[in-house]
Short mmCIF file of C-alpha atoms in Angstrom, two decimals:
data_model
loop_
_atom_site.label_atom_id
_atom_site.label_comp_id
_atom_site.label_asym_id
_atom_site.label_seq_id
_atom_site.Cartn_x
_atom_site.Cartn_y
_atom_site.Cartn_z
CA MET R 224 23.30 21.29 -58.66
CA SER R 225 27.03 21.35 -57.91
CA TYR R 226 26.49 18.31 -55.67
CA LEU R 227 25.00 16.36 -58.61
CA ILE R 228 27.88 17.35 -60.90
CA PHE R 229 30.41 16.31 -58.25
CA SER R 230 28.61 12.98 -57.76
CA ALA R 231 28.55 12.33 -61.52
CA ILE R 232 32.28 13.11 -61.83
CA ALA R 233 33.04 10.85 -58.85
CA ALA R 234 30.96 8.03 -60.35
CA ILE R 235 32.72 8.36 -63.71
CA PHE R 236 36.09 8.42 -61.94
CA ILE R 237 35.25 5.23 -60.00
CA ILE R 238 34.03 3.52 -63.19
CA LEU R 239 37.25 4.44 -64.99
CA ILE R 240 39.33 3.08 -62.10
CA LEU R 241 37.35 -0.17 -62.09
CA LEU R 242 37.76 -0.50 -65.87
CA GLN R 243 41.49 0.08 -65.52
CA ILE R 244 41.76 -2.54 -62.76
CA ASN R 245 39.74 -4.99 -64.86
CA LYS R 246 41.97 -4.31 -67.87
CA ARG R 247 45.12 -4.81 -65.80
CA ASN R 248 43.79 -8.07 -64.36
CA GLY R 249 42.93 -9.22 -67.89
CA ARG R 250 46.48 -8.51 -69.07
CA LYS R 251 47.88 -10.33 -66.04
CA LEU R 252 45.70 -13.37 -66.73
CA LEU R 253 46.68 -13.39 -70.41
CA ASN R 254 50.37 -13.19 -69.49
CA THR R 255 49.92 -16.14 -67.11
CA ILE R 256 48.22 -18.18 -69.86
CA ARG R 257 51.07 -17.42 -72.27
CA ALA R 258 53.75 -18.19 -69.69
CA ASN R 259 52.16 -21.59 -68.92
CA TRP R 260 51.72 -22.62 -72.55
CA GLY R 261 53.50 -25.89 -73.28
CA LYS R 262 54.33 -26.54 -69.62
CA PRO R 263 52.98 -29.10 -67.13
CA LYS R 264 50.90 -27.81 -64.24
CA THR R 265 52.36 -27.31 -60.81
CA GLY R 266 50.58 -27.64 -57.49
CA TYR R 267 48.44 -30.26 -55.86
CA PHE R 268 46.13 -32.54 -57.86
CA HIS R 269 42.88 -33.34 -56.04
CA PHE R 270 42.37 -36.76 -57.61
CA GLU R 271 39.42 -37.59 -55.35
CA ARG R 272 37.58 -34.74 -57.08
CA ILE R 273 39.17 -35.07 -60.51
CA GLU R 274 37.96 -38.64 -60.97
CA LYS R 275 34.34 -37.92 -59.93
CA PHE R 276 33.11 -37.36 -63.49
CA PHE R 277 34.55 -40.72 -64.54
CA GLU R 278 32.97 -42.29 -61.46
CA PHE R 279 29.49 -40.87 -62.14
CA VAL R 280 29.58 -41.18 -65.95
CA PRO R 281 31.80 -44.18 -66.76
CA ASP R 282 32.45 -44.92 -70.43
CA ARG R 283 32.02 -48.63 -71.08
CA SER R 284 31.47 -48.30 -74.82
CA PHE R 285 34.82 -49.96 -75.65
CA HIS R 286 37.44 -50.25 -72.94
CA GLN R 287 38.30 -49.10 -69.44
CA LEU R 288 41.74 -49.43 -67.93
CA SER R 289 41.88 -52.03 -65.18
CA ASP R 290 43.10 -51.20 -61.68
CA GLN R 291 46.16 -53.33 -62.41
CA THR R 292 47.05 -51.39 -65.56
CA ILE R 293 46.51 -48.08 -63.74
CA PHE R 294 48.99 -49.32 -61.12
CA ASP R 295 51.43 -50.75 -63.67
CA ILE R 296 51.86 -47.58 -65.73
CA ASP R 297 51.84 -45.04 -62.87
CA PHE R 298 48.67 -43.60 -64.39
CA TYR R 299 48.35 -40.68 -61.99
CA ASN R 300 51.87 -39.48 -62.78
CA ILE R 301 51.11 -39.76 -66.50
CA PHE R 302 47.94 -37.72 -66.02
CA THR R 303 49.81 -35.06 -64.04
CA PHE R 304 52.30 -34.66 -66.90
CA ILE R 305 49.67 -34.53 -69.66
CA ASP R 306 47.16 -32.28 -67.89
CA ARG R 307 47.43 -28.72 -69.24
CA THR R 308 43.71 -27.96 -68.89
CA THR R 309 42.43 -24.56 -67.76
CA SER R 310 39.10 -25.51 -66.14
CA LYS R 311 38.14 -28.15 -63.60
CA VAL R 312 35.57 -29.41 -66.11
CA GLY R 313 38.33 -29.96 -68.67
CA GLN R 314 40.50 -31.67 -66.08
CA GLN R 315 37.75 -34.13 -65.16
CA TYR R 316 36.96 -34.73 -68.84
CA LEU R 317 40.63 -35.43 -69.63
CA PHE R 318 40.85 -37.92 -66.77
CA LYS R 319 37.88 -39.85 -68.09
CA LYS R 320 39.26 -39.73 -71.64
CA LEU R 321 42.58 -41.23 -70.58
CA MET R 322 40.83 -43.90 -68.54
CA SER R 323 38.71 -44.99 -71.52
CA PRO R 324 40.73 -45.65 -74.71
CA SER R 325 38.39 -45.50 -77.69
CA ASN R 326 37.91 -47.47 -80.89
CA ALA R 327 35.94 -44.65 -82.57
CA ILE R 328 38.47 -43.52 -85.18
CA GLU R 329 36.31 -40.73 -86.61
CA GLU R 330 35.76 -39.30 -83.15
CA LEU R 331 39.50 -39.41 -82.47
CA LYS R 332 40.17 -37.65 -85.78
CA ARG R 333 37.62 -34.94 -84.95
CA PHE R 334 39.40 -34.42 -81.64
CA ASP R 335 42.72 -34.12 -83.48
CA ALA R 336 41.16 -31.56 -85.83
CA THR R 337 40.09 -29.52 -82.79
CA VAL R 338 43.64 -29.70 -81.40
CA ASN R 339 45.02 -28.48 -84.72
CA PHE R 340 42.41 -25.71 -84.87
CA PHE R 341 43.55 -24.27 -81.56
CA THR R 342 47.20 -24.69 -82.53
CA ALA R 343 46.59 -22.60 -85.66
CA ASN R 344 44.35 -19.95 -83.98
CA GLU R 345 46.38 -18.66 -81.07
CA ALA R 346 44.41 -15.47 -80.38
CA LEU R 347 41.06 -17.27 -80.34
CA ARG R 348 42.51 -20.03 -78.18
CA GLU R 349 43.69 -17.46 -75.62
CA GLU R 350 40.26 -15.80 -75.59
CA ILE R 351 38.65 -19.17 -74.87
CA GLN R 352 41.19 -20.00 -72.17
CA ILE R 353 40.31 -16.72 -70.44
CA GLU R 354 36.65 -17.81 -70.47
CA LEU R 355 37.59 -21.27 -69.18
CA THR R 356 39.33 -19.78 -66.14
CA LYS R 357 35.82 -18.94 -64.87
CA LEU R 358 35.42 -22.68 -64.30
CA GLY R 359 38.79 -22.89 -62.59
CA HIS R 360 37.45 -22.64 -59.03
CA SER R 361 37.44 -25.85 -57.00
CA ASP R 362 33.64 -25.55 -56.74
CA ALA R 363 33.48 -26.48 -60.44
CA TYR R 364 34.46 -30.05 -59.51
CA SER R 365 30.99 -30.36 -57.95
CA LEU R 366 29.31 -30.10 -61.37
CA SER R 367 29.96 -33.81 -61.83
CA SER R 368 27.73 -34.55 -58.82
CA LEU R 369 24.74 -33.56 -60.97
CA PHE R 370 25.24 -36.83 -62.90
CA ARG R 371 24.62 -39.12 -59.93
CA ASN R 372 21.81 -41.61 -60.25
CA LYS R 373 19.73 -40.01 -57.49
CA LEU R 374 20.20 -36.30 -56.89
CA MET R 375 18.13 -35.89 -53.74
CA VAL R 376 16.10 -37.75 -51.13
CA ASN R 377 12.79 -35.96 -50.66
CA PRO R 378 11.59 -35.22 -47.13
CA PRO R 379 9.25 -37.90 -45.71
CA ARG R 380 5.55 -37.34 -46.47
CA TYR R 381 6.32 -34.59 -48.95
CA GLY R 382 2.61 -34.11 -49.78
CA LEU R 383 1.87 -33.13 -46.18
CA LEU R 384 4.32 -30.23 -46.45
CA ILE R 385 2.08 -28.52 -49.00
CA ILE R 386 -0.93 -28.96 -46.70
CA ARG R 387 1.06 -27.50 -43.77
CA VAL R 388 1.99 -24.39 -45.76
CA PHE R 389 -1.62 -23.78 -46.88
CA LEU R 390 -2.77 -24.33 -43.30
CA LEU R 391 -0.19 -21.79 -42.05
CA ILE R 392 -1.40 -19.19 -44.54
CA ALA R 393 -5.01 -19.83 -43.51
CA LEU R 394 -4.19 -19.57 -39.78
CA LEU R 395 -2.32 -16.28 -40.31
CA ALA R 396 -5.23 -14.85 -42.26
CA LEU R 397 -7.80 -15.98 -39.67
CA SER R 398 -5.67 -14.75 -36.76
CA LEU R 399 -6.46 -11.21 -37.83
CA LYS R 400 -10.02 -11.89 -36.60
CA PHE R 401 -9.24 -14.66 -34.08
CA PRO R 402 -5.87 -13.77 -32.46
CA VAL R 403 -5.79 -17.04 -30.52
CA LEU R 404 -5.06 -18.86 -33.81
CA LEU R 405 -1.69 -17.06 -33.94
CA ILE R 406 -0.37 -19.58 -31.37
CA CYS R 407 -1.25 -22.44 -33.73
CA ALA R 408 0.37 -20.53 -36.61
CA LEU R 409 3.57 -20.02 -34.60
CA SER R 410 3.62 -23.73 -33.75
CA LEU R 411 3.52 -24.54 -37.47
CA VAL R 412 6.27 -21.99 -38.09
CA VAL R 413 8.50 -23.82 -35.57
CA ILE R 414 7.73 -27.23 -37.13
CA ASN R 415 8.34 -25.91 -40.65
CA THR R 416 11.59 -24.23 -39.62
CA ILE R 417 12.87 -27.51 -38.13
CA GLN R 418 11.97 -29.21 -41.44
CA HIS R 419 13.72 -26.37 -43.30
CA TYR R 420 17.01 -26.90 -41.44
CA TRP R 421 16.75 -30.67 -41.84
CA ASN R 422 16.63 -30.03 -45.58
CA LYS R 423 19.86 -28.01 -45.45
CA ASN R 424 21.71 -31.27 -46.16
CA ASN R 425 19.95 -31.39 -49.52
CA ILE R 426 20.62 -27.70 -50.16
CA PHE R 427 24.31 -28.02 -49.29
CA GLN R 428 25.07 -30.51 -52.06
CA PHE R 429 23.70 -28.01 -54.60
CA SER R 430 25.21 -24.87 -53.04
CA ARG R 431 28.35 -25.31 -55.17
CA SER R 432 27.11 -27.18 -58.23
CA LEU R 433 24.17 -24.94 -59.21
CA PRO R 434 26.14 -21.66 -59.35
CA GLN R 435 28.79 -23.49 -61.39
CA LEU R 436 26.08 -24.85 -63.70
CA ASN R 437 25.10 -21.26 -64.36
CA VAL R 438 28.73 -20.45 -65.22
CA LEU R 439 28.94 -23.55 -67.46
CA MET R 440 25.83 -22.47 -69.38
CA THR R 441 27.15 -18.93 -69.84
CA ILE R 442 30.63 -20.01 -71.00
CA ALA R 443 29.25 -22.62 -73.39
CA LYS R 444 27.04 -19.96 -74.96
CA ILE R 445 29.96 -17.52 -75.33
CA ILE R 446 32.40 -20.06 -76.78
CA HIS R 447 29.75 -21.47 -79.11
CA LYS R 448 29.52 -18.07 -80.81
CA LYS R 449 33.28 -17.56 -81.17
CA ASP R 450 33.80 -19.40 -84.46
CA ALA R 451 31.87 -21.52 -86.93
CA PHE R 452 34.26 -24.42 -86.26
CA LEU R 453 33.06 -24.52 -82.65
CA LYS R 454 29.36 -24.68 -83.55
CA ASP R 455 27.43 -27.63 -82.16
CA ALA R 456 23.66 -27.91 -82.60
CA SER R 457 23.28 -29.95 -79.41
CA VAL R 458 24.90 -27.18 -77.36
CA GLU R 459 22.43 -24.57 -78.54
CA LYS R 460 19.52 -26.92 -77.82
CA SER R 461 20.84 -27.82 -74.36
CA GLU R 462 21.48 -24.21 -73.39
CA LEU R 463 17.92 -23.32 -74.41
CA GLU R 464 16.42 -26.20 -72.42
CA LEU R 465 18.39 -25.32 -69.28
CA ARG R 466 17.34 -21.67 -69.22
CA LYS R 467 14.29 -22.68 -67.20
CA LEU R 468 16.65 -23.38 -64.30
CA ARG R 469 18.04 -19.85 -64.00
CA TYR R 470 15.24 -18.35 -61.88
CA PRO R 471 14.92 -21.27 -59.41
CA MET R 472 18.71 -21.28 -59.02
CA ALA R 473 18.67 -17.55 -58.29
CA LEU R 474 15.96 -18.14 -55.68
CA LEU R 475 18.06 -20.76 -53.96
CA ARG R 476 20.96 -18.34 -53.70
CA LEU R 477 18.88 -15.75 -51.86
CA GLY R 478 19.87 -15.57 -48.20
CA ASN R 479 22.79 -17.98 -48.72
CA ASN R 480 25.75 -15.59 -48.61
CA GLY R 481 28.06 -17.72 -46.49
CA GLY R 482 27.82 -15.65 -43.31
CA ALA R 483 30.18 -12.84 -44.37
CA ILE R 484 27.63 -10.06 -43.96
CA ASP R 485 27.32 -6.47 -42.79
CA ASP R 486 24.42 -5.22 -40.63
CA LEU R 487 22.10 -4.29 -43.51
CA SER R 488 22.64 -7.43 -45.57
CA GLY R 489 22.48 -9.45 -42.36
CA ILE R 490 18.99 -8.17 -41.58
CA PHE R 491 17.87 -8.97 -45.13
CA SER R 492 19.47 -12.41 -44.95
CA TYR R 493 17.78 -13.29 -41.67
CA PHE R 494 14.45 -12.07 -42.99
CA ILE R 495 14.77 -14.25 -46.11
CA GLU R 496 15.80 -17.19 -43.93
CA LEU R 497 12.72 -16.67 -41.74
CA ILE R 498 10.40 -16.63 -44.76
CA ASN R 499 12.18 -19.68 -46.24
CA GLY R 500 11.80 -21.60 -43.00
CA ALA R 501 8.20 -20.69 -42.29
CA PHE R 502 6.88 -21.37 -45.77
CA LEU R 503 9.34 -24.13 -46.78
CA ILE R 504 10.31 -22.19 -49.92
CA GLU R 505 13.75 -23.79 -50.16
CA ILE R 506 12.33 -27.28 -49.90
CA PHE R 507 9.78 -26.70 -52.65
CA THR R 508 12.32 -24.91 -54.82
CA ILE R 509 14.98 -27.60 -54.50
CA HIS R 510 12.32 -30.24 -55.19
CA HIS R 511 11.39 -28.42 -58.40
CA VAL R 512 15.03 -27.86 -59.38
CA THR R 513 16.02 -31.50 -58.89
CA LYS R 514 13.05 -32.67 -60.94
CA VAL R 515 14.15 -30.37 -63.76
CA LEU R 516 17.79 -31.48 -63.34
CA GLU R 517 16.80 -35.15 -63.46
CA LYS R 518 14.90 -34.58 -66.71
CA ASN R 519 17.73 -32.56 -68.24
CA LYS R 520 20.84 -34.54 -67.27
CA GLU R 521 21.56 -35.23 -70.92
CA HIS R 522 21.58 -31.48 -71.65
CA ILE R 523 23.89 -30.75 -68.71
CA LEU R 524 26.13 -33.58 -69.90
CA SER R 525 26.09 -32.14 -73.41
CA LEU R 526 27.42 -28.78 -72.15
CA PHE R 527 29.91 -30.49 -69.83
CA ASN R 528 31.28 -32.62 -72.68
CA TYR R 529 31.39 -29.61 -75.02
CA ILE R 530 33.47 -27.51 -72.62
CA GLY R 531 35.53 -30.53 -71.49
CA ASN R 532 36.38 -31.51 -75.06
CA ILE R 533 37.46 -27.97 -75.98
CA ASP R 534 39.59 -27.57 -72.87
CA THR R 535 41.17 -31.01 -73.37
CA ALA R 536 41.94 -30.24 -77.02
CA ILE R 537 43.67 -27.01 -75.94
CA ALA R 538 45.58 -28.99 -73.30
CA VAL R 539 46.79 -31.49 -75.92
CA ALA R 540 47.82 -28.61 -78.20
CA SER R 541 49.86 -27.28 -75.28
CA LEU R 542 51.34 -30.75 -74.67
CA ARG R 543 52.40 -31.13 -78.31
CA HIS R 544 53.92 -27.64 -78.25
CA GLY R 545 55.93 -28.37 -75.12
CA VAL R 546 57.31 -31.79 -76.11
CA LYS R 547 59.97 -32.25 -78.76
CA ASN R 548 58.99 -35.50 -80.42
CA VAL R 549 55.33 -36.44 -80.69
CA CYS R 550 53.27 -37.92 -83.48
CA THR R 551 49.70 -38.84 -84.25
CA PRO R 552 48.93 -42.56 -84.56
CA ASN R 553 48.19 -44.39 -87.77
CA PHE R 554 45.38 -46.90 -87.20
CA THR R 555 45.23 -50.07 -89.29
CA ASP R 556 42.72 -52.89 -89.67
CA GLU R 557 42.69 -55.69 -87.12
CA LYS R 558 45.80 -57.81 -87.58
CA LYS R 559 48.81 -58.92 -85.58
CA GLU R 560 50.97 -56.00 -86.67
CA LEU R 561 52.38 -53.01 -84.81
CA PHE R 562 55.17 -50.65 -85.81
CA VAL R 563 56.82 -47.98 -83.65
CA GLN R 564 59.80 -45.78 -84.40
CA ASN R 565 61.82 -43.87 -81.80
CA ILE R 566 59.26 -44.46 -79.07
CA TYR R 567 60.08 -43.23 -75.57
CA HIS R 568 58.65 -42.89 -72.05
CA PRO R 569 57.29 -39.35 -71.49
CA LEU R 570 58.23 -39.17 -67.80
CA ILE R 571 61.91 -40.12 -68.21
CA ALA R 572 64.26 -37.26 -68.98
CA ASN R 573 66.54 -37.95 -71.95
CA CYS R 574 64.89 -41.32 -72.36
CA ALA R 575 66.47 -43.73 -74.84
CA THR R 576 64.27 -44.27 -77.89
CA ASN R 577 63.49 -47.65 -79.41
CA ASN R 578 61.99 -49.23 -82.49
CA LEU R 579 59.78 -52.31 -82.72
CA SER R 580 58.05 -54.13 -85.53
CA ILE R 581 55.46 -56.82 -84.85
CA ASN R 582 54.43 -58.85 -87.87
CA GLY R 583 52.45 -62.03 -87.25
CA LYS R 584 54.19 -62.99 -84.02
CA SER R 585 54.19 -61.72 -80.46
CA ILE R 586 57.36 -60.50 -78.72
CA LEU R 587 59.49 -62.09 -76.01
CA ILE R 588 62.17 -59.87 -74.46
CA THR R 589 65.09 -61.11 -72.37
CA GLY R 590 67.75 -59.19 -70.49
CA SER R 591 69.15 -58.47 -67.05
CA ASN R 592 67.67 -56.27 -64.36
CA MET R 593 67.95 -52.51 -65.03
CA SER R 594 68.58 -53.13 -68.72
CA GLY R 595 65.27 -51.55 -69.75
CA LYS R 596 62.79 -54.42 -70.19
CA THR R 597 60.09 -53.20 -67.79
CA THR R 598 60.42 -49.56 -68.84
CA PHE R 599 59.98 -50.60 -72.46
CA LEU R 600 56.79 -52.50 -71.60
CA ARG R 601 55.42 -49.41 -69.84
CA THR R 602 56.47 -47.19 -72.73
CA LEU R 603 54.52 -49.30 -75.23
CA ILE R 604 51.34 -49.59 -73.20
CA ILE R 605 51.31 -45.88 -72.28
CA ASN R 606 51.64 -44.85 -75.91
CA SER R 607 49.00 -47.37 -77.00
CA ILE R 608 46.56 -45.86 -74.48
CA LEU R 609 47.41 -42.28 -75.49
CA ALA R 610 46.96 -43.12 -79.17
CA GLN R 611 43.36 -44.16 -78.52
CA SER R 612 42.52 -41.39 -76.05
CA ILE R 613 44.25 -38.12 -77.02
CA TYR R 614 45.47 -39.16 -80.50
CA THR R 615 49.06 -38.38 -79.51
CA CYS R 616 52.11 -40.63 -79.09
CA PHE R 617 55.61 -40.01 -77.78
CA ALA R 618 57.36 -41.38 -80.85
CA ASP R 619 58.26 -40.53 -84.44
CA LYS R 620 55.81 -43.13 -85.79
CA PHE R 621 53.15 -45.28 -84.18
CA THR R 622 51.17 -47.65 -86.41
CA THR R 623 48.69 -49.91 -84.66
CA PRO R 624 45.30 -51.60 -84.88
CA LEU R 625 42.66 -50.57 -82.35
CA LEU R 626 43.44 -52.49 -79.17
CA LYS R 627 42.33 -53.17 -75.65
CA GLN R 628 45.31 -52.84 -73.32
CA PHE R 629 45.89 -55.25 -70.41
CA SER R 630 48.94 -55.73 -68.21
CA SER R 631 50.60 -57.70 -65.44
CA ILE R 632 53.80 -55.78 -64.75
CA ARG R 633 53.96 -54.70 -61.11
CA ILE R 634 52.62 -57.16 -58.55
CA ASP R 635 52.81 -56.95 -54.76
CA ASP R 636 51.96 -59.32 -51.94
CA ASN R 637 48.41 -58.43 -50.89
CA LEU R 638 48.89 -58.53 -47.13
CA MET R 639 45.47 -57.03 -46.42
CA GLU R 640 43.81 -60.00 -48.13
CA ALA R 641 46.45 -62.50 -46.99
CA LYS R 642 47.44 -63.29 -50.58
CA SER R 643 50.94 -64.41 -51.45
CA TYR R 644 52.79 -62.94 -54.42
CA PHE R 645 52.08 -66.05 -56.48
CA LEU R 646 48.33 -66.09 -55.72
CA GLU R 647 48.07 -62.40 -56.52
CA GLU R 648 49.83 -63.02 -59.83
CA VAL R 649 47.52 -65.96 -60.60
CA THR R 650 44.49 -63.71 -60.06
CA ILE R 651 45.82 -61.01 -62.39
CA VAL R 652 46.93 -63.39 -65.15
CA SER R 653 43.55 -65.13 -64.92
CA SER R 654 41.84 -61.82 -65.70
CA LEU R 655 44.00 -61.54 -68.86
CA ILE R 656 43.15 -65.08 -69.92
CA ASN R 657 39.43 -64.23 -69.66
CA GLU R 658 39.91 -61.57 -72.37
CA VAL R 659 41.48 -63.87 -74.97
CA SER R 660 38.19 -64.89 -76.61
CA SER R 661 36.65 -61.38 -76.60
CA PRO R 662 35.56 -60.11 -80.04
CA ASP R 663 38.04 -57.19 -79.82
CA GLN R 664 41.77 -57.37 -80.42
CA ASN R 665 43.87 -57.25 -77.26
CA ILE R 666 47.45 -56.45 -76.44
CA PHE R 667 48.88 -58.03 -73.29
CA PHE R 668 51.97 -56.80 -71.42
CA LEU R 669 53.59 -59.16 -68.90
CA ASP R 670 56.78 -58.87 -66.88
CA GLU R 671 58.36 -62.07 -65.53
CA VAL R 672 55.44 -64.50 -65.60
CA PHE R 673 55.01 -66.44 -62.34
CA LYS R 674 58.30 -65.39 -60.80
CA GLY R 675 56.68 -66.18 -57.44
CA THR R 676 57.07 -69.96 -57.84
CA ASN R 677 59.72 -72.59 -58.54
CA THR R 678 61.72 -72.67 -61.80
CA VAL R 679 60.37 -75.89 -63.35
CA GLU R 680 56.69 -75.08 -62.83
CA ARG R 681 57.23 -71.39 -63.64
CA ILE R 682 58.67 -72.14 -67.08
CA ALA R 683 56.06 -74.81 -67.88
CA SER R 684 53.15 -72.61 -66.78
CA ALA R 685 54.55 -69.51 -68.48
CA LYS R 686 54.93 -71.33 -71.80
CA ALA R 687 51.34 -72.64 -71.70
CA ILE R 688 49.90 -69.24 -70.70
CA LEU R 689 51.88 -67.25 -73.27
CA SER R 690 50.77 -69.60 -76.03
CA TYR R 691 47.16 -69.25 -74.89
CA LEU R 692 47.30 -65.43 -74.77
CA ASN R 693 48.79 -65.39 -78.26
CA ARG R 694 45.67 -66.93 -79.82
CA HIS R 695 43.66 -65.22 -82.56
CA ASN R 696 44.97 -61.74 -83.40
CA ASN R 697 45.98 -60.94 -79.83
CA MET R 698 49.47 -59.57 -79.33
CA VAL R 699 51.66 -60.30 -76.32
CA ILE R 700 54.73 -58.36 -75.20
CA VAL R 701 56.47 -60.26 -72.41
CA SER R 702 59.80 -59.87 -70.65
CA THR R 703 61.57 -62.72 -68.86
CA HIS R 704 64.83 -63.93 -67.38
CA ASP R 705 63.96 -67.49 -68.38
CA VAL R 706 65.93 -67.98 -71.59
CA GLU R 707 64.44 -71.49 -71.83
CA LEU R 708 61.16 -69.86 -72.94
CA ALA R 709 62.89 -68.48 -76.03
CA ASP R 710 63.31 -71.99 -77.51
CA MET R 711 59.85 -73.14 -76.42
CA LEU R 712 58.08 -70.16 -78.00
CA ARG R 713 60.27 -69.69 -81.09
CA ASP R 714 57.39 -70.45 -83.50
CA GLU R 715 54.99 -68.03 -81.83
CA TYR R 716 57.21 -65.22 -80.56
CA ASP R 717 59.96 -63.12 -82.10
CA LEU R 718 62.93 -62.73 -79.77
CA TYR R 719 64.39 -59.41 -78.63
CA HIS R 720 66.71 -58.49 -75.82
CA PHE R 721 68.29 -55.70 -73.80
CA THR R 722 71.87 -56.06 -72.68
CA GLU R 723 74.59 -54.27 -70.76
CA THR R 724 78.34 -54.01 -71.23
CA ILE R 725 81.32 -53.75 -68.90
CA GLN R 726 83.37 -50.67 -69.73
CA GLN R 727 86.41 -49.83 -67.62
CA ASP R 728 85.10 -52.00 -64.80
CA GLN R 729 81.81 -50.10 -64.86
CA LEU R 730 78.38 -51.41 -65.77
CA HIS R 731 76.93 -49.60 -68.80
CA PHE R 732 73.33 -49.82 -70.05
CA ASP R 733 72.34 -48.37 -73.40
CA HIS R 734 68.61 -49.31 -72.92
CA LYS R 735 68.33 -50.14 -76.63
CA LEU R 736 66.14 -52.99 -77.81
CA LYS R 737 67.96 -55.47 -80.03
CA ALA R 738 66.61 -58.26 -82.24
CA GLY R 739 67.41 -61.88 -81.49
CA PRO R 740 68.16 -63.90 -78.33
CA LEU R 741 70.41 -62.67 -75.53
CA LYS R 742 73.91 -64.15 -76.01
CA THR R 743 75.93 -62.40 -73.31
CA ARG R 744 75.98 -63.17 -69.59
CA ASN R 745 77.34 -60.61 -67.18
CA ALA R 746 75.74 -61.54 -63.85
CA ILE R 747 78.83 -63.21 -62.36
CA LYS R 748 81.06 -60.44 -63.71
CA ILE R 749 78.85 -57.92 -61.90
CA LEU R 750 79.34 -59.88 -58.66
CA GLU R 751 83.08 -59.68 -59.24
CA LEU R 752 82.92 -55.92 -59.84
CA SER R 753 80.96 -55.61 -56.61
CA ASP R 754 83.92 -57.16 -54.70
CA PHE R 755 82.28 -60.47 -53.84
CA PRO R 756 84.81 -62.99 -52.38
CA ALA R 757 86.89 -64.87 -54.94
CA ASP R 758 85.62 -68.22 -53.64
CA ILE R 759 82.05 -67.25 -54.58
CA ILE R 760 83.10 -66.05 -58.03
CA ASP R 761 85.14 -69.20 -58.78
CA GLU R 762 82.39 -71.56 -57.68
CA ALA R 763 79.74 -69.61 -59.62
CA ASN R 764 81.87 -69.74 -62.78
CA ASN R 765 82.43 -73.48 -62.37
CA ILE R 766 78.73 -74.22 -61.93
CA SER R 767 77.75 -71.90 -64.78
CA GLY R 768 80.31 -73.52 -67.07
CA LYS R 769 79.03 -77.02 -66.33
CA ARG R 770 75.35 -76.05 -66.87
CA SER R 771 76.10 -74.38 -70.20
CA GLN R 772 77.86 -77.49 -71.58
#
């Protein structure tokens, strides 16, 4: 009797200790969540895994960023700064969202409402973030693999496997009376076991995704019940439909404990593995599971999108909290108008802000190197993309129609394909030209059109191309050193410029956009400040003076 009392006290003591540890871990996790609020993530970003959801479920409903635009805007650095997600599902969802600017205004507004909901309900948001950490393991990246076109290749002659298993059962039963048949049964066991281990390749691809699917289903169910605002009829339906997978998934996990086993569990594991191999249980189970998965991809996607959208909305709430000046965009009808106030580049510390108003004409920007032209182009296109993806802009005001964004800003010689700079530029600009007659409104960003060729042909070609891109309601933002283009395009483009000043023999850039053509020239003065020989400076001034007359 005393032994039972002692055991009960010990059990209660252990339970209390475990509860205390769990409570302490919960407090630690909550403190970590609070400490990270409003801050960018640190650590390594596994982009090969992060982009898998976008790869398997691309969104072509409106627009996808081109490889060139991704390169031009340093997309991966932008993503790294914006990403404040808690789960791997949310991280993959955010990546896809940023890669696919939307024209669905109501959907964007619903997303903004979700962001505001989590901003206003801090305690609930923290509860949900704690749940989302359960999908924070790297294995959760593998959930996206369930959206591939073909989940599994069945073993050859699958129907014969069923016959072999029935034959094995019959031989084992008959061997009780005719022991000689046991040899035939053992032969089948060997053949089936070989088939079983061949199928391990199919099992392996699900060894991470199926347990995480179970976690996804559980978390979606928990979050769905947290608040009426988070209710979604499709989530409840999808969770109900996917319940049929729980038992087969549990069966697949039996005997697959990763090899970290003690003697007792090892014996059990080997026994389960023997049964699995002899009777091909894993093969039949995975065949059944994949058939169910194939039929229910839309339900898995529904839960994935539900969790991804919530996590991304929380991440954007964190982003807005951690950045001083952000705004939500104001979308207008299709017309050649765009207005921005105090816009800035999110990755540049203490970045100069700028204003721009487009009204009926496109924009041509002149200025020297380092004055801010290219950065301003990147600033505009980044904010245009963010407006139509996460409904957030780094500006005081951002008024715009719904646009497709295209760019030709950063171009390199393609040595691997033996393309010169000029040919590479021709290819990229050609892709922009192909978009001019599309039914949607475009905005094109170009930096130094055709700088890879001679001056006469560069200016002539640039003028013709910029006029062509400016057709319909398309908007063009272009920077150039060729001031001759300003006169040629005066009727189609408003002129702006960046400039620098010489202050106490030092070059000073204010990086502020100014209306009108560039009137100052400081290039030769900069050569002089850089201690070039006087002969060079004098000759340059003489030539410049003659050409300007």
